[in-house]
mmCIF file of C-alpha atoms and ligand atoms in Angstrom:
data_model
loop_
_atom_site.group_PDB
_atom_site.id
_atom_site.type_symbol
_atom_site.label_atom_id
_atom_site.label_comp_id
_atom_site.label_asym_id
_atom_site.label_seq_id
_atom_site.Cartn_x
_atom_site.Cartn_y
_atom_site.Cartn_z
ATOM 1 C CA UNK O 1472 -46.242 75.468 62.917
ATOM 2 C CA UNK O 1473 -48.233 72.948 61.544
ATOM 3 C CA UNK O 1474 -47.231 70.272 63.649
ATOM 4 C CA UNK O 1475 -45.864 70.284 67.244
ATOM 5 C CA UNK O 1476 -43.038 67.916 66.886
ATOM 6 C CA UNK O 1477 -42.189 66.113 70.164
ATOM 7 C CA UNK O 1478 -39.352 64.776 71.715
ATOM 8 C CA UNK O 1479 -38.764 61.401 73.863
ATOM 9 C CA UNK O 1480 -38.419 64.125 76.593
ATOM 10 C CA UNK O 1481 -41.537 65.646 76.725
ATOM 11 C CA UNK O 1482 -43.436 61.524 77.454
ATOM 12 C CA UNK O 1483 -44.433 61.568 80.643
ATOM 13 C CA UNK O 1484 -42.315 58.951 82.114
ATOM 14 C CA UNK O 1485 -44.424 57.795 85.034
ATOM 15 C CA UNK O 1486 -47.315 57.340 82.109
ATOM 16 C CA UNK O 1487 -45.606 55.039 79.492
ATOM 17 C CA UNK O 1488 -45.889 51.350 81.529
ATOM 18 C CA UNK O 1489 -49.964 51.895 81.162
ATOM 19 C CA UNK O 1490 -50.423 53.623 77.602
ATOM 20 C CA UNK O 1491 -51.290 51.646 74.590
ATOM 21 C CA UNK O 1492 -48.207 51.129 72.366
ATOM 22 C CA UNK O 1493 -49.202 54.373 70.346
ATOM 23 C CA UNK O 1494 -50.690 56.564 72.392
ATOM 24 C CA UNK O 1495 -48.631 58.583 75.046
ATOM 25 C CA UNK O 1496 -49.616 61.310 77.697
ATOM 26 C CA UNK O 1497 -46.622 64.335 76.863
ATOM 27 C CA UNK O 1498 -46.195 67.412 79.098
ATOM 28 C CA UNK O 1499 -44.746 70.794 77.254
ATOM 29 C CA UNK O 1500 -43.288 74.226 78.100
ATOM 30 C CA UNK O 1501 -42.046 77.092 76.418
ATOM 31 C CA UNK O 1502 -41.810 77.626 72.850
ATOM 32 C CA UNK O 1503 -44.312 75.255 72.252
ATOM 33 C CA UNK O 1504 -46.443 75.953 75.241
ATOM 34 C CA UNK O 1505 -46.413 79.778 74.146
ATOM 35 C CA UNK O 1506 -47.440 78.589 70.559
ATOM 36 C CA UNK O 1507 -50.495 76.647 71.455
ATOM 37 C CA UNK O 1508 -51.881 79.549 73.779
ATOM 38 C CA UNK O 1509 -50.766 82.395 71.825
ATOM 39 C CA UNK O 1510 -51.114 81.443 68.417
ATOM 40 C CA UNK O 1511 -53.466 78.354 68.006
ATOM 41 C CA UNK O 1512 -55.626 79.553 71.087
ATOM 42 C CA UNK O 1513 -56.536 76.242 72.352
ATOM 43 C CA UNK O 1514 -58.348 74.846 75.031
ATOM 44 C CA UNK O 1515 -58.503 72.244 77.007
ATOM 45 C CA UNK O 1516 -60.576 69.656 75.005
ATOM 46 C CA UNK O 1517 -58.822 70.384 71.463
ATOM 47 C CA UNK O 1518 -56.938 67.971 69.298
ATOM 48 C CA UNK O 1519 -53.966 69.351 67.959
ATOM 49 C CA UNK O 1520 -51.443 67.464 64.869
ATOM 50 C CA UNK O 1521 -48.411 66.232 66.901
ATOM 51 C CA UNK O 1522 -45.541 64.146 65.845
ATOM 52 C CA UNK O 1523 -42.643 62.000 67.473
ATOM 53 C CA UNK O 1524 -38.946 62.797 66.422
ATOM 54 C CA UNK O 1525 -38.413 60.077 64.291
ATOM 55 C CA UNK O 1526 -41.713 58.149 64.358
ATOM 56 C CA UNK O 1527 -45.107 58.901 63.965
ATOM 57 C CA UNK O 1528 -47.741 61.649 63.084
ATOM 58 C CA UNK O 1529 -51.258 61.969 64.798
ATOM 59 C CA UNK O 1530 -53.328 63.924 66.987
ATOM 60 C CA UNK O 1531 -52.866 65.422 70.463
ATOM 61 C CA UNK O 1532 -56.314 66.227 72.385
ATOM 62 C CA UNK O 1533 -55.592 68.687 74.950
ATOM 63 C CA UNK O 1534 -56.114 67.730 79.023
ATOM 64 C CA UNK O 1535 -54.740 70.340 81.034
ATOM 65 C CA UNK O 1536 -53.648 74.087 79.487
ATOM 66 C CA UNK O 1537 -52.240 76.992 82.197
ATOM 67 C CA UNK O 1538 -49.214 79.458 82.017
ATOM 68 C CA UNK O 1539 -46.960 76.392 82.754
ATOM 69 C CA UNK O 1540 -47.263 73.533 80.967
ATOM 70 C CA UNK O 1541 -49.587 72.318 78.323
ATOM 71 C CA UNK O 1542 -50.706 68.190 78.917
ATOM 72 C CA UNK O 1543 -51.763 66.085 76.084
ATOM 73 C CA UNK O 1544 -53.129 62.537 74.908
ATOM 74 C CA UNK O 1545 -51.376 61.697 71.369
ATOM 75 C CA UNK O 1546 -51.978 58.818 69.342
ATOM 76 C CA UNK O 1547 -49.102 58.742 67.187
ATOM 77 C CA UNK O 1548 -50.750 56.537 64.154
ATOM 78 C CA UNK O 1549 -49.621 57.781 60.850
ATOM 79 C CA UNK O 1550 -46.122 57.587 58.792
ATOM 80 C CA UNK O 1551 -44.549 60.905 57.868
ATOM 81 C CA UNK O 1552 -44.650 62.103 54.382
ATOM 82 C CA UNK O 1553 -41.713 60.169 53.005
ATOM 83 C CA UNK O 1554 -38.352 61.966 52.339
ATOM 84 C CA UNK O 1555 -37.158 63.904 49.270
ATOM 85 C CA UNK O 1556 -35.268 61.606 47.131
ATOM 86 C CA UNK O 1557 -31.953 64.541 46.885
ATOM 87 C CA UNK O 1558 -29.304 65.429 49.020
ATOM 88 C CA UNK O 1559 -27.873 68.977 49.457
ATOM 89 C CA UNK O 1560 -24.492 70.543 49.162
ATOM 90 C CA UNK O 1561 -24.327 74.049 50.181
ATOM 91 C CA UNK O 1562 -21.702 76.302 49.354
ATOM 92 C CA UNK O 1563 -22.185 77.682 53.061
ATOM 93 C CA UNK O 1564 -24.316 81.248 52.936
ATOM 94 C CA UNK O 1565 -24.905 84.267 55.085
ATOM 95 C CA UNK O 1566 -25.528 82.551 58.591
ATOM 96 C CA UNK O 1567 -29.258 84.525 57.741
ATOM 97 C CA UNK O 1568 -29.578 83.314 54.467
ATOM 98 C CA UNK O 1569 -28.677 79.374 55.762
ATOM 99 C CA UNK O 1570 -31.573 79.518 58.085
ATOM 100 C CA UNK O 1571 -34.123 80.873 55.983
ATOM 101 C CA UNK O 1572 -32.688 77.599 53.409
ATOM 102 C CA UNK O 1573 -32.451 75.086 55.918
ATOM 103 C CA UNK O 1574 -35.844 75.750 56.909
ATOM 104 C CA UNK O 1575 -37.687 75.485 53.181
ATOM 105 C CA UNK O 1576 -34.822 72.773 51.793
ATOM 106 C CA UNK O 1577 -36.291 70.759 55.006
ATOM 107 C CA UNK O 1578 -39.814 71.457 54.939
ATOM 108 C CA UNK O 1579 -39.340 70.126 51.224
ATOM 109 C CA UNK O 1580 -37.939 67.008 52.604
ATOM 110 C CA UNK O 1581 -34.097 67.385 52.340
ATOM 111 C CA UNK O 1582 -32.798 64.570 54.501
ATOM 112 C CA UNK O 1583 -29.015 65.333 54.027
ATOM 113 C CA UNK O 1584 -26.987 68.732 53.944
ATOM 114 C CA UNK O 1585 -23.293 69.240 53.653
ATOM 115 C CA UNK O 1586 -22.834 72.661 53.937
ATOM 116 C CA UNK O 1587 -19.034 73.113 52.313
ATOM 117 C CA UNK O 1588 -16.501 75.998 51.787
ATOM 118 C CA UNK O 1589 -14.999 76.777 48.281
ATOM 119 C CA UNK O 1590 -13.469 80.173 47.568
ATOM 120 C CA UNK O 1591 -15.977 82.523 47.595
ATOM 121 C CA UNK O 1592 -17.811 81.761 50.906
ATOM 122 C CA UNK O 1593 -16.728 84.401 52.973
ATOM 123 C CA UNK O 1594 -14.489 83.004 55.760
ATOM 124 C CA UNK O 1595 -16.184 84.903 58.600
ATOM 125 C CA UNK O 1596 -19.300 82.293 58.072
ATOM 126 C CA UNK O 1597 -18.017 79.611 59.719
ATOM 127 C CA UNK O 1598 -17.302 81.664 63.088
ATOM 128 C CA UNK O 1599 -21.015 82.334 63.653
ATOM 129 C CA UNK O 1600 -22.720 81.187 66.790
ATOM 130 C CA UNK O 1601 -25.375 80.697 64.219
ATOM 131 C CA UNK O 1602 -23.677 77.166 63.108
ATOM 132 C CA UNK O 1603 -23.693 75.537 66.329
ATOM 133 C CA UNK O 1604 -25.290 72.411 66.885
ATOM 134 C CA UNK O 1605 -28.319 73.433 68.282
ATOM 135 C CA UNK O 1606 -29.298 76.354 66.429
ATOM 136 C CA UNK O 1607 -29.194 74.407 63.287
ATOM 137 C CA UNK O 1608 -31.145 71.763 64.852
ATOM 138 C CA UNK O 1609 -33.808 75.199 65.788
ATOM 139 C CA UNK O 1610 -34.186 76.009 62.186
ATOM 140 C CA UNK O 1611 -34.690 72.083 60.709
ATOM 141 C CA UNK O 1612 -37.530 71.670 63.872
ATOM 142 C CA UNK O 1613 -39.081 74.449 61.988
ATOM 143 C CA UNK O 1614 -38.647 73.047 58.343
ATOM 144 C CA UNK O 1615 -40.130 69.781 60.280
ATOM 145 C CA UNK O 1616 -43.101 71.495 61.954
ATOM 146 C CA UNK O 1617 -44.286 73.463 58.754
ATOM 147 C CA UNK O 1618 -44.558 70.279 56.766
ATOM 148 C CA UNK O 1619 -46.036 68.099 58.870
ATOM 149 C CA UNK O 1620 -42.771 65.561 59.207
ATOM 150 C CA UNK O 1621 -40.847 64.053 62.159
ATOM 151 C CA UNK O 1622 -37.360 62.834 60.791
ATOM 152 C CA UNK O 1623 -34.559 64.930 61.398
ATOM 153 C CA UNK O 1624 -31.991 65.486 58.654
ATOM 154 C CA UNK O 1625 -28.550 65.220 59.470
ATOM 155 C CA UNK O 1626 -26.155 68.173 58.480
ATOM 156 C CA UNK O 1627 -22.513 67.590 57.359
ATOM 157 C CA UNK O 1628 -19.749 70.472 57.628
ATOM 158 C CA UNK O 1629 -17.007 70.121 55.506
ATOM 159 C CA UNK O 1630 -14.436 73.106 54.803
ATOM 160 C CA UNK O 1631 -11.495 71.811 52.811
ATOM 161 C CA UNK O 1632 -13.566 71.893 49.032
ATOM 162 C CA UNK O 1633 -10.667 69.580 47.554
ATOM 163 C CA UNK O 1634 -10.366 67.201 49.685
ATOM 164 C CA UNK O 1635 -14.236 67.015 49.930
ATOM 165 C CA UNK O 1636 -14.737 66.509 46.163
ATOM 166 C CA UNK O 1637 -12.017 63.830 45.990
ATOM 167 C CA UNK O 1638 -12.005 62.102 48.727
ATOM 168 C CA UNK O 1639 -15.999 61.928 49.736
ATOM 169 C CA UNK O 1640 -17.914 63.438 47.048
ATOM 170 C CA UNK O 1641 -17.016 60.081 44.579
ATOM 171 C CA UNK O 1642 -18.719 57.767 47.056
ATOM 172 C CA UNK O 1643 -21.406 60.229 47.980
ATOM 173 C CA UNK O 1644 -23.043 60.488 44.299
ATOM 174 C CA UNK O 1645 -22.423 56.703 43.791
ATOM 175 C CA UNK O 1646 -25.892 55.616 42.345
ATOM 176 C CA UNK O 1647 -27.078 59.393 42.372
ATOM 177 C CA UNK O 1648 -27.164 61.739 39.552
ATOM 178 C CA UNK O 1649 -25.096 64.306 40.278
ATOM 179 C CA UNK O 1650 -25.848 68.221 39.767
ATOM 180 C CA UNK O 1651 -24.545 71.365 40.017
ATOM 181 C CA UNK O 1652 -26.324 74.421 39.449
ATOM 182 C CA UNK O 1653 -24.549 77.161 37.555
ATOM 183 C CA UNK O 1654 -26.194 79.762 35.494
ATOM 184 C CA UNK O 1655 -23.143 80.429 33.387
ATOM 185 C CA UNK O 1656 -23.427 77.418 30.857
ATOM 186 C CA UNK O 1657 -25.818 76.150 28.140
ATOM 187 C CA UNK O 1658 -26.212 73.464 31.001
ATOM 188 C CA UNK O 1659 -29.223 71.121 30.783
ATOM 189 C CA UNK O 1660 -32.575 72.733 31.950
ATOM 190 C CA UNK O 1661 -33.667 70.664 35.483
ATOM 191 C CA UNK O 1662 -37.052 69.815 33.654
ATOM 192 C CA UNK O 1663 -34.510 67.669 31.186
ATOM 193 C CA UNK O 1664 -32.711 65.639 34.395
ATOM 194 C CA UNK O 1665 -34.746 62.077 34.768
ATOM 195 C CA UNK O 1666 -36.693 60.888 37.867
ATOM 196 C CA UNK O 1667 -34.339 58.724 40.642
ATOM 197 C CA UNK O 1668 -31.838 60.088 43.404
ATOM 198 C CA UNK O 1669 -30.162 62.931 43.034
ATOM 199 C CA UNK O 1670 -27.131 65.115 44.838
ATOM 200 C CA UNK O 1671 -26.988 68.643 44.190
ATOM 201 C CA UNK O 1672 -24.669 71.222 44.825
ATOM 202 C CA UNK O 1673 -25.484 74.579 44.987
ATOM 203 C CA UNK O 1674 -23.104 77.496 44.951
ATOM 204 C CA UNK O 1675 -22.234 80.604 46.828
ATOM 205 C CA UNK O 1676 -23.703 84.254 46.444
ATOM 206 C CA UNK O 1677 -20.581 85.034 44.850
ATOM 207 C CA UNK O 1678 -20.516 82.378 42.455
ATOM 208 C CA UNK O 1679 -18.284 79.555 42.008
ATOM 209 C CA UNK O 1680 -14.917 79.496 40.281
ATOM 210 C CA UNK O 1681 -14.212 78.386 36.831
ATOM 211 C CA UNK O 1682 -11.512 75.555 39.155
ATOM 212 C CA UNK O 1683 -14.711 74.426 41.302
ATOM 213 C CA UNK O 1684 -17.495 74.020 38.362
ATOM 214 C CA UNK O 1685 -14.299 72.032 36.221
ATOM 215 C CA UNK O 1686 -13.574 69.737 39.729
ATOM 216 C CA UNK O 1687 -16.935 68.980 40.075
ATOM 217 C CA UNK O 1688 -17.472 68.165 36.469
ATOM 218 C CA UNK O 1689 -14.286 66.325 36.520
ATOM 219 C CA UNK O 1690 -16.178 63.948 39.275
ATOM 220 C CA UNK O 1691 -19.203 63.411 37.082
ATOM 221 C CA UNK O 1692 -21.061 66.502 38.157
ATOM 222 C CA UNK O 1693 -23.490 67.929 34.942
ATOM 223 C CA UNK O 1694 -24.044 71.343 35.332
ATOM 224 C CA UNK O 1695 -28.330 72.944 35.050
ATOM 225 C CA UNK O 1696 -28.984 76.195 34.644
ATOM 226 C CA UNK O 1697 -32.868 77.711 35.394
ATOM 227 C CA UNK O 1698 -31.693 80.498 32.717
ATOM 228 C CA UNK O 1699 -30.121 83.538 32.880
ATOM 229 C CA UNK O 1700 -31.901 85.190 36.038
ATOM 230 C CA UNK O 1701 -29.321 84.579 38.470
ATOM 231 C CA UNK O 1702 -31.498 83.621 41.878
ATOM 232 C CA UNK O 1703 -30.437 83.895 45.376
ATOM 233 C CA UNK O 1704 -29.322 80.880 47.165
ATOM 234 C CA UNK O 1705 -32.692 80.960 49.062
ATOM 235 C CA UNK O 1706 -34.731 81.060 46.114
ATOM 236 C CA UNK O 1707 -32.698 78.547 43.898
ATOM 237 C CA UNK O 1708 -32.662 75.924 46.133
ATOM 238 C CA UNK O 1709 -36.253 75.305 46.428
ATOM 239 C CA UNK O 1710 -36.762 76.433 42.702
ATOM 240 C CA UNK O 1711 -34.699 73.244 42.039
ATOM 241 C CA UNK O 1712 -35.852 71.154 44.296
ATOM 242 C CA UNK O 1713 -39.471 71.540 43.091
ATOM 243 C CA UNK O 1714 -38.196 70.269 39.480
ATOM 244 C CA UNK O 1715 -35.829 67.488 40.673
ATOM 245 C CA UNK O 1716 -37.813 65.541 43.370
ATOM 246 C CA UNK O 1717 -40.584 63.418 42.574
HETATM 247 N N1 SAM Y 695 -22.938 86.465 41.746
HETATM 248 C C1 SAM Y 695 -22.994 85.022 41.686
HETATM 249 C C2 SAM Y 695 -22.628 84.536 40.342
HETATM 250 O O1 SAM Y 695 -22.562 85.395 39.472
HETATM 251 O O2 SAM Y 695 -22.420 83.334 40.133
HETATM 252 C C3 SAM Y 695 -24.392 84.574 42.029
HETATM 253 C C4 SAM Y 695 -24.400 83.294 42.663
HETATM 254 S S1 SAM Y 695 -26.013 82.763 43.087
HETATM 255 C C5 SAM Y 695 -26.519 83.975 44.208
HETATM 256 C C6 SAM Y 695 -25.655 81.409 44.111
HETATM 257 C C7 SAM Y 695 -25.750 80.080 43.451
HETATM 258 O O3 SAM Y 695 -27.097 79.823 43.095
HETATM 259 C C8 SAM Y 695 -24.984 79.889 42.175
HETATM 260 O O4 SAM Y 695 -23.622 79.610 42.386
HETATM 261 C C9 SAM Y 695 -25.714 78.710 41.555
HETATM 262 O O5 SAM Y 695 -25.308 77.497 42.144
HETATM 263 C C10 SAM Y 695 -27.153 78.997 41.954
HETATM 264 N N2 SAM Y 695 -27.902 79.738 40.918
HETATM 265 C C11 SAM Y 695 -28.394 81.000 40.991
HETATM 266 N N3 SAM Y 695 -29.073 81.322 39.869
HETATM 267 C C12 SAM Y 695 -29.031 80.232 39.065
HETATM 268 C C13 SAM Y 695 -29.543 79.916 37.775
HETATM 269 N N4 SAM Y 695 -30.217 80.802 37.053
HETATM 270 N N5 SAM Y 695 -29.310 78.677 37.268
HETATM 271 C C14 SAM Y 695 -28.613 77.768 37.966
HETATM 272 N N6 SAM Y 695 -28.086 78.002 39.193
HETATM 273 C C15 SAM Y 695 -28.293 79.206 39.734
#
């Protein structure tokens, strides 16, 4: 954790009417709490990087530090790094496999996932407890808090892979280059694809079908291939994020 991201929950309430505009007295527990003591070992006295869901990065100096709660001054005075220029389809993984992406896909700045089905995504997936609302949101606050940024990314399910491609997907890439990643073709090499905005769609650890890569192209989708290592959905991702975001 290299930033404790905050919530509009954790302001003290009867502080805000008296603070400056950017500077705010917060009050945590748990998770965070346990991080601070446990891991950072601070004390009372200690400035600590802090940032606002959705607003600002800056410092937190520490006033008050016990088993219960840990209080804090934080002047929230500096932007976030600014977002990754590429959004993120995701043939949806192994529930295990989705976190450890979600987290490094975010902490790369991915602003936008759709996590889709197509025929080889295993159908059990989508029943894990692992998809809910706020256990996504658990791994993106960790993407968030290992690269020092506050702005959450919003995450899109969407099952039906036809109807997705021809109804949504058109609009979606409109102004976007749009890029699948398959090792099976003399695709283009990422290093080739120019700068600008970008969606890309990434397939599952079975592989796509010959019907999906052809739908997809049929939409305007040019397929890349990093060469004939075949990665792991974890690996690829940020492998091609690295070459196709400024
Ligand atoms: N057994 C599957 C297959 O043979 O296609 C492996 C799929 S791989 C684990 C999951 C996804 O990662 C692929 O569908 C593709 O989108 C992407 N991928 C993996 N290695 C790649 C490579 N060398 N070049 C481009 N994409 C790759």
């Amino acid at each position: 954790m290299n930033l404790i991201l905050l919530f509009e929950d954790d302001l003290v309430a009867s502080d805000l009417k008296d603070s400056p505009a950017d500077s705010f007295l917060v009050e945590l527990k748990g998770r965070r709490l346990e991080h601070v003591k446990k891991v950072v070992r601070s004390k009372v006295g200690d400035e600590l990087t802090v940032g606002l869901e959705g607003g600002n990065i800056g410092k937190g100096k520490v006033t008050h530090l016990d088993d219960e709660c840990l209080r804090m001054r934080v002047v929230l005075d500096q932007e976030p790094p600014p977002p990754a220029d590429i959004a993120l389809v995701l043939a949806l993984p192994r529930p295990n496999v989705l976190n450890r992406t979600l987290i490094a896909a975010t902490s790369m700045g991915v602003k936008t996932f759709y996590l889709i089905n197509t025929m080889r995504v295993e159908k059990s997936f989508w029943l894990s407890p692992k998809l809910s609302e706020g256990k996504i949101k658990d791994q993106l606050i960790l993407g968030l808090e290992q690269a020092k940024d506050t702005v959450m990314p919003k995450v899109f399910f969407k099952k039906g892979f036809k109807p997705f491609v021809e109804d949504e997907l058109p609009k979606l890439i409109e102004g976007t280059q749009a890029i699948v990643a398959h090792p099976y073709v003399d695709g283009e090499s990422p290093d080739e694809i120019a700068k600008g905005t970008k969606t890309l769609v990434v397939g599952p650890e079975g592989g796509f079908i010959d019907y999906e890569i052809e739908k997809l192209k049929s939409i305007g989708f040019k397929p890349v291939s990093v060469g004939e290592r075949i990665l792991r959905v974890e690996t690829i991702v940020p492998v091609l994020l690295s070459k196709l975001t400024s």
